[in-house]
Every structure is written in structure tokens, then in C-alpha cells.
mmCIF file of C-alpha atoms in Angstrom:
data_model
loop_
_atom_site.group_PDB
_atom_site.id
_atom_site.type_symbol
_atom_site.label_atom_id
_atom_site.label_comp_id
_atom_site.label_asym_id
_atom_site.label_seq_id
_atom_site.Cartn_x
_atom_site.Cartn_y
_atom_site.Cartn_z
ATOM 1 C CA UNK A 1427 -37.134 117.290 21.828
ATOM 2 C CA UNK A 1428 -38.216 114.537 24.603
ATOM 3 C CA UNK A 1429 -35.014 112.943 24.248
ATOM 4 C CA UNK A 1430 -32.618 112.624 27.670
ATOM 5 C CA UNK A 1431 -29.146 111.817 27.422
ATOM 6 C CA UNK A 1432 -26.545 111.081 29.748
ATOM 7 C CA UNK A 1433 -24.232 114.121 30.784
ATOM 8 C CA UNK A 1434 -22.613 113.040 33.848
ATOM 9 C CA UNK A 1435 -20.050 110.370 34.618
ATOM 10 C CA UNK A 1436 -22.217 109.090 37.289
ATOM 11 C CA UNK A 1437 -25.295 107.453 36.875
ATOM 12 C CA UNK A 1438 -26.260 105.292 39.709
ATOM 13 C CA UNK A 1439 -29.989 104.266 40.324
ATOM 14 C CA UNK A 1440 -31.868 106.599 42.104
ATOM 15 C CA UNK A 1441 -33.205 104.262 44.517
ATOM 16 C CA UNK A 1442 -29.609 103.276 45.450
ATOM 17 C CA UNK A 1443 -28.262 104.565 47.968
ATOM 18 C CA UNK A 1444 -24.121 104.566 46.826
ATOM 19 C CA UNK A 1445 -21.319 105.503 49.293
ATOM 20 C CA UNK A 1446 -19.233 105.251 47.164
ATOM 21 C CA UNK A 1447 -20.322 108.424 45.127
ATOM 22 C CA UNK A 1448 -16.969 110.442 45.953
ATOM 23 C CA UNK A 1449 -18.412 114.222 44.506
ATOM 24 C CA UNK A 1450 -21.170 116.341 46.106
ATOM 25 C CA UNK A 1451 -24.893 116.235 44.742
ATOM 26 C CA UNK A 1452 -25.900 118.724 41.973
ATOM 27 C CA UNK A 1453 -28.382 120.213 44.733
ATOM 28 C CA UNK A 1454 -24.734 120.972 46.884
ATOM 29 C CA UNK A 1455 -23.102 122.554 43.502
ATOM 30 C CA UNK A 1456 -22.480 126.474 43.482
ATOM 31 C CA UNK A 1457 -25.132 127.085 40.362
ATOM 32 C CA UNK A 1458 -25.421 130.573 41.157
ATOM 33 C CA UNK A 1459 -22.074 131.696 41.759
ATOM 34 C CA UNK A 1460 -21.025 130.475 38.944
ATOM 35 C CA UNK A 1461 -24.338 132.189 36.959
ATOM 36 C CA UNK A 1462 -22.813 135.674 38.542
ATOM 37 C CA UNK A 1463 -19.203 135.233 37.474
ATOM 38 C CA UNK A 1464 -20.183 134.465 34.318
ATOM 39 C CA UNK A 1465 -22.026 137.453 33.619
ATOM 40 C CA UNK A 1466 -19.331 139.709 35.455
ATOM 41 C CA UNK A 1467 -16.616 138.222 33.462
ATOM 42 C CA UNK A 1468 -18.126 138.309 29.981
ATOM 43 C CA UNK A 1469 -19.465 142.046 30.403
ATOM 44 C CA UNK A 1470 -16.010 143.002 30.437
ATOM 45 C CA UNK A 1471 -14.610 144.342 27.103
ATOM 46 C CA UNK A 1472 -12.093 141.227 26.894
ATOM 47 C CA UNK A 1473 -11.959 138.055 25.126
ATOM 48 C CA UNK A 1474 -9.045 137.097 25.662
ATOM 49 C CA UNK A 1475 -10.234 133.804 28.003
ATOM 50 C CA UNK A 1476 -12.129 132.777 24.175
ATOM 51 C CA UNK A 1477 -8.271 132.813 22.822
ATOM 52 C CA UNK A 1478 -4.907 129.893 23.559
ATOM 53 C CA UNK A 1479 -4.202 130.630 26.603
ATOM 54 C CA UNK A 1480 -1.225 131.252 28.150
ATOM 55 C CA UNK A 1481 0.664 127.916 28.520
ATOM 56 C CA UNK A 1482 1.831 128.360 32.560
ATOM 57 C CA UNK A 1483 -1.736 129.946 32.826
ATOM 58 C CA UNK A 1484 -3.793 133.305 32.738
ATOM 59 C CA UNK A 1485 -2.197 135.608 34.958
ATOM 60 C CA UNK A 1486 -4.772 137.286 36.470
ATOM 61 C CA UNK A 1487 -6.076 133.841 37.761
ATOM 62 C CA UNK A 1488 -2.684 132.462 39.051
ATOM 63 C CA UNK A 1489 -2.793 135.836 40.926
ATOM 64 C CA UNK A 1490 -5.942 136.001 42.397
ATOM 65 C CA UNK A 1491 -5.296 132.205 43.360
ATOM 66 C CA UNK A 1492 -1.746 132.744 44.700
ATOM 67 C CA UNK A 1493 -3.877 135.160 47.211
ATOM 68 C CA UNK A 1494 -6.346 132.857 48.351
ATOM 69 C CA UNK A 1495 -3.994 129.602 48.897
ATOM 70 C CA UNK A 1496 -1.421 132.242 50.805
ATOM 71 C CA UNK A 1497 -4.508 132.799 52.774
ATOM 72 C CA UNK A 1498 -5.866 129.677 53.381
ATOM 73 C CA UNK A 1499 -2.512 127.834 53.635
ATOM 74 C CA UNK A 1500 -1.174 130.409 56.259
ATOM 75 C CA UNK A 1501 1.526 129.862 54.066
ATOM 76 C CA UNK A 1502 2.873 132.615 51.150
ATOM 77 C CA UNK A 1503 1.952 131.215 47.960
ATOM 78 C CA UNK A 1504 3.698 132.461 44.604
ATOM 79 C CA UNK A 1505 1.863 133.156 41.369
ATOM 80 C CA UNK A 1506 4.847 132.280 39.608
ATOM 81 C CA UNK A 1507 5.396 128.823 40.858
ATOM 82 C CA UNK A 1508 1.412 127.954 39.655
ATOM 83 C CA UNK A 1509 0.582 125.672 36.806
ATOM 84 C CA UNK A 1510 -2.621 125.767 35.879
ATOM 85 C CA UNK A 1511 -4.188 122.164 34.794
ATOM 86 C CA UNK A 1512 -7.318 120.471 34.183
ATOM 87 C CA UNK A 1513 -8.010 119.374 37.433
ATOM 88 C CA UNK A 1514 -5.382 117.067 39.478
ATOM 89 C CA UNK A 1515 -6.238 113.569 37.166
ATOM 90 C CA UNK A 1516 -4.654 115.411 34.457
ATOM 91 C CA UNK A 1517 -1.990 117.206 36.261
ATOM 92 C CA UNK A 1518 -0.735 113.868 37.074
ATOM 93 C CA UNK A 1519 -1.149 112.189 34.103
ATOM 94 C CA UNK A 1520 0.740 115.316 32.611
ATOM 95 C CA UNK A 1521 3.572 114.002 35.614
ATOM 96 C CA UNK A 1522 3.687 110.617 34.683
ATOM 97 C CA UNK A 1523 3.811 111.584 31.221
ATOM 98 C CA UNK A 1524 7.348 114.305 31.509
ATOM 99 C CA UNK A 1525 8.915 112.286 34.271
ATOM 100 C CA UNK A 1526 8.479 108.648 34.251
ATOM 101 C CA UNK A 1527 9.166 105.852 30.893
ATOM 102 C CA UNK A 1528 7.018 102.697 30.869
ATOM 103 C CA UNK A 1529 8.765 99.671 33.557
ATOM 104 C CA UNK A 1530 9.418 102.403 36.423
ATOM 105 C CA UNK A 1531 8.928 101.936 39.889
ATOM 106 C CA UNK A 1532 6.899 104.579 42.069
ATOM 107 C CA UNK A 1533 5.802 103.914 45.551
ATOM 108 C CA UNK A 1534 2.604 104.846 46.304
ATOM 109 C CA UNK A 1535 0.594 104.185 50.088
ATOM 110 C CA UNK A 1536 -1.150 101.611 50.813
ATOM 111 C CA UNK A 1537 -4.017 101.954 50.832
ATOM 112 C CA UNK A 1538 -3.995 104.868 48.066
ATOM 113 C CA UNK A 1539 -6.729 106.975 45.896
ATOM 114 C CA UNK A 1540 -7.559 103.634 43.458
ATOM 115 C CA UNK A 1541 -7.994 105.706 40.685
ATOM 116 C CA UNK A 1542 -4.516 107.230 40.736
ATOM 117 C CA UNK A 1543 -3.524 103.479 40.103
ATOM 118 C CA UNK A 1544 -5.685 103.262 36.559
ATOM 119 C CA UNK A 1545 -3.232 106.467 35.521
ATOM 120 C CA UNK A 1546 -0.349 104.587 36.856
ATOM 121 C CA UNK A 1547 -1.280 101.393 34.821
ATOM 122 C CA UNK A 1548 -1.995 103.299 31.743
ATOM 123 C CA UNK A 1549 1.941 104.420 31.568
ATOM 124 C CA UNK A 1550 2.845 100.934 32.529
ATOM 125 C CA UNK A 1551 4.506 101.858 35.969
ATOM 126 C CA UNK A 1552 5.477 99.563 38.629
ATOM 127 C CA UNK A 1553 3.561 100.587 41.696
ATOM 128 C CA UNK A 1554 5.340 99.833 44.690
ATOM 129 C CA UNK A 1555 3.167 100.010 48.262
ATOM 130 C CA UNK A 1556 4.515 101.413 51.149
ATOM 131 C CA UNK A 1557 2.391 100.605 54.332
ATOM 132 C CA UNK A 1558 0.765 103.288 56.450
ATOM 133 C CA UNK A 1559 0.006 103.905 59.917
ATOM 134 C CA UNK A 1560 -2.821 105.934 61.893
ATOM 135 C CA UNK A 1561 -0.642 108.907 60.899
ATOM 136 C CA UNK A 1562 -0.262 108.340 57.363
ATOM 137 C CA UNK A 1563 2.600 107.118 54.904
ATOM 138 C CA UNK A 1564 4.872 104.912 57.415
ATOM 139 C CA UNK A 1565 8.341 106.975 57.017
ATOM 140 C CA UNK A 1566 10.509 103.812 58.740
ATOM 141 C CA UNK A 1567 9.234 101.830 56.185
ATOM 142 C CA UNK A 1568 9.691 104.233 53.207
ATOM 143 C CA UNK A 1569 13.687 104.385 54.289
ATOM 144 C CA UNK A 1570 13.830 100.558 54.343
ATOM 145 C CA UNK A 1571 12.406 100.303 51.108
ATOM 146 C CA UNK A 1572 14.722 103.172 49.670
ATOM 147 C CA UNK A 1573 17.387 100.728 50.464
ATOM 148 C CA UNK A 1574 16.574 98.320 48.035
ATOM 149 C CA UNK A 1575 14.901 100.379 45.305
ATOM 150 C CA UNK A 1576 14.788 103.915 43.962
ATOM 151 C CA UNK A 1577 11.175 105.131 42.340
ATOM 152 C CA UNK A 1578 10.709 107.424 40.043
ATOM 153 C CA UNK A 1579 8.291 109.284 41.991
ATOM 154 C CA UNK A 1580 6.467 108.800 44.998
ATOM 155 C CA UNK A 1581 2.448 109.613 44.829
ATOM 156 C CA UNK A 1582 0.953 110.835 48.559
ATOM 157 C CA UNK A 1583 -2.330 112.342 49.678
ATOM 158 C CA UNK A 1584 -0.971 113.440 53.088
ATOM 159 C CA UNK A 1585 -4.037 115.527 54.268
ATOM 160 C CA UNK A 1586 -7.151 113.883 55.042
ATOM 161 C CA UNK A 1587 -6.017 110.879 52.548
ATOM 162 C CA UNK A 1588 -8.082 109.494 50.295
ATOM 163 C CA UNK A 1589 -9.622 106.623 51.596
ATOM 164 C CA UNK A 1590 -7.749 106.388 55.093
ATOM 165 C CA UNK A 1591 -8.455 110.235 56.256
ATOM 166 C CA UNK A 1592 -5.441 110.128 57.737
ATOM 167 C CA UNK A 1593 -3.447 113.365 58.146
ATOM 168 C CA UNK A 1594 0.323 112.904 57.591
ATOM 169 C CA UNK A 1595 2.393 115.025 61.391
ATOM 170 C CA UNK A 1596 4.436 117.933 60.142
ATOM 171 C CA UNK A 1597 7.490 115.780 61.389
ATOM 172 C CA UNK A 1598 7.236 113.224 58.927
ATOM 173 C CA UNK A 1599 6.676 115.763 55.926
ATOM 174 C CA UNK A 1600 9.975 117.007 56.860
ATOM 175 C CA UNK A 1601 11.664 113.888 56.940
ATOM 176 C CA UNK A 1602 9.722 112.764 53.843
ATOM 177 C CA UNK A 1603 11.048 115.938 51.850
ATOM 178 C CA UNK A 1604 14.650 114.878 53.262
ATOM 179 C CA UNK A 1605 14.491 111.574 52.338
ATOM 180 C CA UNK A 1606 13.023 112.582 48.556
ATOM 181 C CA UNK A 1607 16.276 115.080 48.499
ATOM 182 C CA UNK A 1608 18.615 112.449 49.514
ATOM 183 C CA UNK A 1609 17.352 109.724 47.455
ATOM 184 C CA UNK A 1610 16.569 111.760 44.431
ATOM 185 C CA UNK A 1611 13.210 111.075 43.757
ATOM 186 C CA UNK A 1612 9.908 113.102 43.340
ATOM 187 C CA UNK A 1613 6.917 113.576 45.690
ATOM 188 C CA UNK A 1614 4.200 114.464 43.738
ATOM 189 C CA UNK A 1615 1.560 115.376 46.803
ATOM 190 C CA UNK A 1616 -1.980 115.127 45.930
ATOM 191 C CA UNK A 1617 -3.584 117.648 48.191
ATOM 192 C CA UNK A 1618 -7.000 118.214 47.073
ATOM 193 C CA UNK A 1619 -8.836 117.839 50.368
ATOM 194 C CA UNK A 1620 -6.530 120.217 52.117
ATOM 195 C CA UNK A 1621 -8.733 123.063 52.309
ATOM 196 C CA UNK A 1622 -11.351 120.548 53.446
ATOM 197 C CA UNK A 1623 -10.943 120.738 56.756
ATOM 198 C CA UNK A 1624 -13.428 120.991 59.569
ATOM 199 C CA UNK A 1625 -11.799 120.538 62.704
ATOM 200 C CA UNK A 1626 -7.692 121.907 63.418
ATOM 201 C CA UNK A 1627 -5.739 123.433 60.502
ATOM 202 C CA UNK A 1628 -3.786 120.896 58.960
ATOM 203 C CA UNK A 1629 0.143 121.111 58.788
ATOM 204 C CA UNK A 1630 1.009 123.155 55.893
ATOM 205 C CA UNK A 1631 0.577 121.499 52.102
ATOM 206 C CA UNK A 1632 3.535 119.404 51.320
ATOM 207 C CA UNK A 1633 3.592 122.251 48.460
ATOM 208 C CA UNK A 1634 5.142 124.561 51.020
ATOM 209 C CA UNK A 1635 8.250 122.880 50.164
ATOM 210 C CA UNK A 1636 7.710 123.058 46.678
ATOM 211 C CA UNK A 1637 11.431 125.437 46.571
ATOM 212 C CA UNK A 1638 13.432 122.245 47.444
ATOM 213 C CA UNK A 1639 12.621 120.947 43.865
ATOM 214 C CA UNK A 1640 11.343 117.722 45.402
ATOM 215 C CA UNK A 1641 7.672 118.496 45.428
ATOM 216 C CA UNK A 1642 5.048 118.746 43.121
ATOM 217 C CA UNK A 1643 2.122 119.945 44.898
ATOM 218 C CA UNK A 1644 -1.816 119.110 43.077
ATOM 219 C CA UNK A 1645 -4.609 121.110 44.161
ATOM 220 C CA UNK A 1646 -8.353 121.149 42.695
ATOM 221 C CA UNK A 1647 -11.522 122.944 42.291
ATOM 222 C CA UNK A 1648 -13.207 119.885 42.083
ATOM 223 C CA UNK A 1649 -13.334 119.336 45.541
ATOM 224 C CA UNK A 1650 -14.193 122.774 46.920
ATOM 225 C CA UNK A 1651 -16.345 124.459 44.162
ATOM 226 C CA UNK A 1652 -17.641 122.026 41.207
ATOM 227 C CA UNK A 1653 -15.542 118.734 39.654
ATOM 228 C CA UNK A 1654 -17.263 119.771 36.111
ATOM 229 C CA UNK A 1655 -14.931 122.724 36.058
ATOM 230 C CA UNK A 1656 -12.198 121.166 35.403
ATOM 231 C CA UNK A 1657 -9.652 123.503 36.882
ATOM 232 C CA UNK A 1658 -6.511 122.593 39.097
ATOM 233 C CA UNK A 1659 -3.235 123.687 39.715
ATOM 234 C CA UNK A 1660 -0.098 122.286 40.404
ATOM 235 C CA UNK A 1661 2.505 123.927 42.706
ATOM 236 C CA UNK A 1662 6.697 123.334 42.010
ATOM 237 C CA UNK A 1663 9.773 124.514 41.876
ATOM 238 C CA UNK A 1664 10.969 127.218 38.650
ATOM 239 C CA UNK A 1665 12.380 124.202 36.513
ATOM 240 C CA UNK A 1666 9.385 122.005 36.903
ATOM 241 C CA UNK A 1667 7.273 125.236 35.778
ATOM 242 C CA UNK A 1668 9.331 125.180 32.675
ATOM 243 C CA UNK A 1669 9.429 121.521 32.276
ATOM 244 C CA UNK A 1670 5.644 121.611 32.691
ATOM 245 C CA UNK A 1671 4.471 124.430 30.316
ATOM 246 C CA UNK A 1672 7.244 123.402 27.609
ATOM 247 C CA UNK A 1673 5.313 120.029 27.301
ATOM 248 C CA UNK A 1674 4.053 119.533 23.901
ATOM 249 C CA UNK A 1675 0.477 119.027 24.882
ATOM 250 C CA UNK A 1676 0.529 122.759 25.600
ATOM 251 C CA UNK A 1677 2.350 123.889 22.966
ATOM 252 C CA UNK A 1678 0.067 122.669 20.769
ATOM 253 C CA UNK A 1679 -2.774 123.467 22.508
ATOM 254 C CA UNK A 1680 -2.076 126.051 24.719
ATOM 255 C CA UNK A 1681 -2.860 127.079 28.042
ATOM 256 C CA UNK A 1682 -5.379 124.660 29.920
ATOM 257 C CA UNK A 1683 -8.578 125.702 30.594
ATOM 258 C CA UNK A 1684 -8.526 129.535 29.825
ATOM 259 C CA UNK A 1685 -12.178 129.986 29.868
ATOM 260 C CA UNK A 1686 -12.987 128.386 32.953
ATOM 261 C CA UNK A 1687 -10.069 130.272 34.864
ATOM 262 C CA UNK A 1688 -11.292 132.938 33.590
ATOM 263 C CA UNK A 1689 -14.688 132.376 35.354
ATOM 264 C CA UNK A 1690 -12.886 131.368 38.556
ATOM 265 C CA UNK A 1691 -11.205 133.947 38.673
ATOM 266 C CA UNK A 1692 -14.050 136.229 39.339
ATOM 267 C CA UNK A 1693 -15.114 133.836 42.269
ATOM 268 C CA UNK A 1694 -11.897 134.194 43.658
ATOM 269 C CA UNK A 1695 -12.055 138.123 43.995
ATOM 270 C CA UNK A 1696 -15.405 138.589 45.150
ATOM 271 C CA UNK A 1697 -14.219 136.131 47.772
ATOM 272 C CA UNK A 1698 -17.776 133.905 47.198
ATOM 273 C CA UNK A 1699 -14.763 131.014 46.822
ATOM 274 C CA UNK A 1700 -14.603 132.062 50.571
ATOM 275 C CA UNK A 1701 -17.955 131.876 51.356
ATOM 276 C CA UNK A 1702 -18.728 128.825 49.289
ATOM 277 C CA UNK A 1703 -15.941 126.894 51.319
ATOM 278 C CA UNK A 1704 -17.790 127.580 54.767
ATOM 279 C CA UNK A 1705 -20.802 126.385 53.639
ATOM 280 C CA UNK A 1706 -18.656 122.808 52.351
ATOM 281 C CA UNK A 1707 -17.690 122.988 55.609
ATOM 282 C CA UNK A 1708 -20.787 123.111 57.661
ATOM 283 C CA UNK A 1709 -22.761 120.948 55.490
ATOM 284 C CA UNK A 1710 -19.909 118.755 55.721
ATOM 285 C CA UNK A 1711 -19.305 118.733 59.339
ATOM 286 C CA UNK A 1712 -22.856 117.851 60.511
ATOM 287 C CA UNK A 1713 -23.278 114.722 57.902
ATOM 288 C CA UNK A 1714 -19.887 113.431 59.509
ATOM 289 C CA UNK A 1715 -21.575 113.709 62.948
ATOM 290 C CA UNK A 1716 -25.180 111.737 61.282
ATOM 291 C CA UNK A 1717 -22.632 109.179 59.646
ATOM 292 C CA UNK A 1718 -20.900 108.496 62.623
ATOM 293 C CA UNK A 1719 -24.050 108.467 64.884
ATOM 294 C CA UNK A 1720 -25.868 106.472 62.447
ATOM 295 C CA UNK A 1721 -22.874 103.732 62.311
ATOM 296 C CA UNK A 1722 -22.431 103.605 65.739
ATOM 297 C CA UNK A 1723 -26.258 102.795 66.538
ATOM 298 C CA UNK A 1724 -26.720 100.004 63.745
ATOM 299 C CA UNK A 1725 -22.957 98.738 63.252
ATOM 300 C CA UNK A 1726 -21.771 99.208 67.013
ATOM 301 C CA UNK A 1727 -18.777 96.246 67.577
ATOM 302 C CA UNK A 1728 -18.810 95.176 64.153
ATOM 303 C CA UNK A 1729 -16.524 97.978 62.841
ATOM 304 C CA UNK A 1730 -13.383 99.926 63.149
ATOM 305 C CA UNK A 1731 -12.935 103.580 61.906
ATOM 306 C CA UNK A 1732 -11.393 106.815 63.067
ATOM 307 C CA UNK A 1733 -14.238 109.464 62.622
ATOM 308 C CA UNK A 1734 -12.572 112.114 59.751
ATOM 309 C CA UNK A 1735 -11.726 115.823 60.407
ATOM 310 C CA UNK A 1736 -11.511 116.699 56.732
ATOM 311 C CA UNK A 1737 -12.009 115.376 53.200
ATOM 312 C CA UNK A 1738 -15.306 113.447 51.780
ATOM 313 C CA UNK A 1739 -14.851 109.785 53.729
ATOM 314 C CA UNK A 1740 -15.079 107.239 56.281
ATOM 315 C CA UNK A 1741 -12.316 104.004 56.424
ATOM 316 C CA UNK A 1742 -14.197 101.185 57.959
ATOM 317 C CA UNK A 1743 -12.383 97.887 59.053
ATOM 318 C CA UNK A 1744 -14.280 94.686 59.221
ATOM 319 C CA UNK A 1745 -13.736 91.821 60.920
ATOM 320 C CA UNK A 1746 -11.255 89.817 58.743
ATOM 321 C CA UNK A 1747 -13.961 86.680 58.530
ATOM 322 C CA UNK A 1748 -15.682 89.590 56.212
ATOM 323 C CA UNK A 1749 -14.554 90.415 52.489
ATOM 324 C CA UNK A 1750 -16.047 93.395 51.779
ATOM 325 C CA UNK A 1751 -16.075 92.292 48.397
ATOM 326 C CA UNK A 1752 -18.215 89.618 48.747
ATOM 327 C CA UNK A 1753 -20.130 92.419 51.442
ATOM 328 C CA UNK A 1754 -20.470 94.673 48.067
ATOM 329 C CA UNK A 1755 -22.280 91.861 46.460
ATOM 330 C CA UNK A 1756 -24.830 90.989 48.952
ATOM 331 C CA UNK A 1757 -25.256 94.745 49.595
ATOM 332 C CA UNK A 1758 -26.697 95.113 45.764
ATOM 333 C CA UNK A 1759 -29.514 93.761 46.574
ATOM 334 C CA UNK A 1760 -30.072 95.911 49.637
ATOM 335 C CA UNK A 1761 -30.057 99.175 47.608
ATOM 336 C CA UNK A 1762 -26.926 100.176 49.170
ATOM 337 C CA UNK A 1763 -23.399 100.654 47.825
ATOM 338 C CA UNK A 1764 -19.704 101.594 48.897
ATOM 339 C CA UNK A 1765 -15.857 101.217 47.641
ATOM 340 C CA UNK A 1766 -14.706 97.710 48.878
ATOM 341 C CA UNK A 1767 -10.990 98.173 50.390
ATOM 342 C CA UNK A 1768 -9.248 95.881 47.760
ATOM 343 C CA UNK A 1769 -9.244 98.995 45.135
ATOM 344 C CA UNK A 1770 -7.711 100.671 47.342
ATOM 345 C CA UNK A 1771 -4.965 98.112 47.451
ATOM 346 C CA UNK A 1772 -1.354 98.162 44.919
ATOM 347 C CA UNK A 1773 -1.160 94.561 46.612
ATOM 348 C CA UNK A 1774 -4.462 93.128 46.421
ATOM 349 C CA UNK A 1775 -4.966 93.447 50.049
ATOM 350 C CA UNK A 1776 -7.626 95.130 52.275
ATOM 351 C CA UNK A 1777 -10.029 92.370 51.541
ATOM 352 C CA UNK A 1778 -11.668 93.694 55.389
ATOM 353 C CA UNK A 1779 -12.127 97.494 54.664
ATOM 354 C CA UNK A 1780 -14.742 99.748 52.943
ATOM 355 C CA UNK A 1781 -15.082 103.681 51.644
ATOM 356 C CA UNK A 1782 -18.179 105.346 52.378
ATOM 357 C CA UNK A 1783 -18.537 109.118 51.383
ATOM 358 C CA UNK A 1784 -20.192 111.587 53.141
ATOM 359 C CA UNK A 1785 -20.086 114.013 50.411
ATOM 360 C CA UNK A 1786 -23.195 113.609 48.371
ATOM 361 C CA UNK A 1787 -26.570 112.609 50.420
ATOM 362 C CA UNK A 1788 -27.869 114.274 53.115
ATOM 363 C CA UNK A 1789 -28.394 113.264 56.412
ATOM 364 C CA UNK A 1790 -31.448 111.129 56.636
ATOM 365 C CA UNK A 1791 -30.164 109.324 53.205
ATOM 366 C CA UNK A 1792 -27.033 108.554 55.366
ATOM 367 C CA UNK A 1793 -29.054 107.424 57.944
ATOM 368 C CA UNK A 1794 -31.105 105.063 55.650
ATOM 369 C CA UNK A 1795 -27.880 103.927 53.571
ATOM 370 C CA UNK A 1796 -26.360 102.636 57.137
ATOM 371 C CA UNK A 1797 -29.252 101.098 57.909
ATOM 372 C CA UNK A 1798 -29.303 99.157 54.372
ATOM 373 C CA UNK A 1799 -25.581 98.254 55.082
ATOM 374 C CA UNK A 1800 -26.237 96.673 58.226
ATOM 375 C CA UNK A 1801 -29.316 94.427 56.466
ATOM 376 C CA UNK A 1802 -26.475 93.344 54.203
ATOM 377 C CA UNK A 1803 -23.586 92.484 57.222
ATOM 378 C CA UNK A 1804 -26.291 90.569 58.796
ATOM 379 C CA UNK A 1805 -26.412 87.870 56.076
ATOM 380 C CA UNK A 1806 -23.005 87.393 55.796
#
């Protein structure tokens, strides 16, 4: 049949080059890892990842996983405080859906993952930004806002965030978590790109104090082994387990993604999870060094960034004469895209920023994409 349909959620033209592609190129994605624990997993005489699974999640894979984030956190990691989830989108859709009603308030930082914001609309929340610093979510100015309102929940990405980079200091998670106990709301912690770090170990995941009850901690295998998995996890407390796997969604249905922890499980204890991540991290690590090379030979003066230790992106800041909105316009017709800062925004601000990933071309592609962008900033 010579017919080709679309599988994938993005599509972009192949002779655009778009930075704003946050997920790794299919050339980058572990094919043959996943070929192998396929075959191991299916050989054996049990089918029980075909059945419902079990609603917290299979055991076997919350075990093997508790082991490798205990590892890889530095941090012990209990299989009984795992919820397995379909990836962190739906984890905290799930959230939003068991602990928030339509007209809330949540804070969230500004900037913040603009995505996150489309789940927040969609349960009719009222996002609330809190400003952020070179070191992340601005603690002073969380307490001063605490004084006038109190959110539901508050959504972070304090490692490597999503788009700033920044890394939130181990000083303000703790005053974070005591403000969250005091006030008596939640933190739910996005903290996919944790284990996507290339330079110092990050503090610990604000999961490590999942045992106060104010933290629900996301994690992903989208970000460190493929996004078409699927698979996630979210780390709490024993009474949001049980809130969590009570839900009706999975008593109905079960268990989320049985067949696919099942798989990943296998990865897990053969350690190629292990492997896989060094590789992420040395492909990784040299296309920051191109990017940064590459923007500081064409863009010089004309921008602002911190260059990332972790996660998939760059936070540029124009000059505020430039709206990188407009920029994204002009920059169509250069073959050459990016995330313009205002997404990024719960206030409709940012108008002077832009996202570029580093995640999915290679290095010369980087090269040429900068050197498209600058074509662009030099008609504006």
C-alpha cells in the first residue's frame, strides 16, 4: 500500500530548521534497546503485562525503578511511594483532576512549561505567576503573595526548568516545602529533566520530600529514553498513593500502561537505562557547546542567556525594542523556527525572550539554524 500517514505529533517541514522541537530526533531514539527488551520480556512464560494492571502499578517495575532513581538521585527511593502514569502530562492532569474544582487559584513561575498552562485552562484554574530569578522560583515573592491568596497547588520545574534552565539552590527547596506546610498547599514538582544533567549533580528532586505530604514529585521516560512510551511516575506521600490509585479513571481501567512497564522494566535491569542516559548526556553536552559557540559568533551583543547544565534548552533575552513574536514571523520565511517567550508567560509578558532546543538536530543543523536566526534579527 503506497499510502503514508501521519504517526507523530510533530510534523514540521523538513527544510525547517525548528528550535522549538522540544523531543530528540527518531535517529537519537533507543530502537534497539527497546527491540531487545521486547523479546526478553515476551519469551518469558507471563502475560500478565497483556492483563489490567495493577492500579498503583506493576510491581516488579516500581521495584526495579525505585533502584535506579535511589541510584541516580543519591537519594533512597521507595517502591511503595511510586505511581505509575502515562507520562507526566497525564500525571498532572490526573492532579488537577483529584485536587483542584474549576475557579481555583494555583501559582505557577513565570516564565513556566506553556503547555502545563493548556492543562491548567482545560480545568478552568486561575493561574497565578510568581516571578523568578537566576536561581529559579523567587521564594520572597512566593511569601508575599501567600499573604494575600492561598492556591490550590503550586506547579514548579525546579531542575533545569523548562524554558529558563534555571536550577532552583537546595535552600530555597527547603523553605519552599516549609512554606507549602505552613500554608497548606501542594507542590506538585515537575522534575523530568532531573536526570538530565551534564555538568554538577543537582540538589536532590523536590520528591525527596515527598514524606512531608506536601510534594508530588513527576518524573518521565520521555525525556531520558523515548516520549512515545508513554511511561511516568509520580512520587508522594502514602495518602496521595491512595488518593491517586482510588481515582476512578483507574478503577475502571486499571493500572496505566502495564505493557510498556513491562518493557521498561527489562531496560531497567540490564542497566541499558544506564547506558542509554550517558549517551543523552554526551550527545547532549557537545550540541550545548556548538549552540553556544554558534550564538556567540553570529548573535554576539544582541542576546542574553545563561549557557544550560541540564535539560533540552537555551533562554535567550532580546533587546526589549524586539518582540520575538513578531521575530517568529519574519523568521518563517528564513526556514528557521523557535518558542517565542510570550507562551511561556501566565501574564502575557516576555514579549523579549525565545526557547531554542538543543535536543533534536545535530550540530551542524544548529549551526545552520543560528545562522538562519540571525538573517531574521537583521531585518527587524
Amino acid at each position: 500500500m503506497n499510502v503514508h500517514f501521519q504517526t507523530t505529533q510533530s510534523h514540521a517541514d523538513p527544510d525547517v530548521i525548528d528550535f522549538g522541537a522540544g523531543h530528540p530526533a527518531d535517529t537519537l531514539l533507543p530502537r534497539t534497546i527497546l527491540q531487545q527488551a521486547a523479546a526478553l520480556r515476551l519469551a518469558q512464560l507471563d502475560s500478565s503485562l497483556l492483563q489490567y494492571g495493577l492500579e498503583q502499578g506493576d510491581g516488579y517495575f516500581r521495584y526495579a525503578l525505585a533502584e535506579f532513581l535511589s541510584r541516580r538521585y543519591a537519594t533512597s527511593v521507595d517502591m511503595e511511594r511510586l505511581f505509575v502514569s502515562s507520562g507526566a502530562s497525564q500525571a498532572l492532569d490526573l492532579i488537577c483532576t483529584l485536587y483542584t474544582q474549576p475557579g481555583d487559584v494555583i501559582f505557577v513561575e513565570e516564565p513556566t512549561y506553556f503547555l502545563a498552562l493548556r492543562i491548567f485552562a482545560d480545568h478552568r484554574l486561575k493561574v497565578v505567576p510568581i516571578p523568578t530569578d537566576a536561581h529559579g522560583l523567587d521564594i520572597d515573592a512566593l511569601e508575599a503573595a501567600l499573604a494575600g491568596q492561598r492556591p490550590a497547588l503550586l506547579y514548579t520545574i525546579p531542575t533545569h526548568q523548562n524554558p529558563s534552565g534555571f536550577t532552583l539552590p537546595q535552600e530555597r527547596r527547603v523553605r519552599l516545602v516549609e512554606l507549602s506546610v505552613q500554608h497548606g498547599f501542594l507542590i506538585v514538582a515537575d522534575e523530568v529533566y532531573h536526570l538530565l544533567s551534564y555538568d554538577a549533580a543537582p540538589p536532590p528532586p523536590l520528591a525527596s520530600f515527598a514524606e512531608s505530604g506536601a510534594v508530588l514529585g513527576l518524573g518521565s521516560f520521555s525525556k531520558i529514553l523515548a516520549p512515545g512510551l508513554r511511561l511516568g511516575w509520580v512520587q508522594a506521600a502514602p495518602q496521595h498513593m491512595q488518593r491517586l490509585y482510588t481515582s476512578g479513571l483507574l478503577d475502571s481501567g486499571g493500572g496505566l500502561n502495564p505493557f510498556t512497564s513491562g518493557l521498561v522494566r527489562v531496560v531497567l535491569e540490564q542497566g541499558w537505562q544506564d547506558e542509554y542516559l550517558e549517551h543523552l548526556h554526551n550527545v547532549y553536552r557537545q550540541r550545548i557547546k556548538v549552540l553556544h559557540a554558534s550564538l556567540q559568533e553570529q548573535l554576539g551583543d544582541l542576546v542574553t542567556y545563561v549557557v544550560p547544565t541540564g535539560g533540552y534548552f537555551f533562554w535567550l533575552q532580546l533587546p526589549k525594542t524586539i518582540d520575538a513574536s513578531i521575530l517568529f514571523q519574519r523568521a518563517a520565511t528564513h526556514k528557521v523556527s523557535f518558542r517565542p517567550g510570550v507562551r511561556f508567560s501566565g501574564q502575557n509578558g516576555l514579549q523579549n525572550y525565545l526557547r531554542l532546543s538543543f535536543a533534536y538536530y545535530d550540530e551542524a543543523e544548529l549551526t545552520e539554524g543560528v545562522r538562519r536566526l540571525k538573517a531574521a534579527l537583521q531585518e527587524m
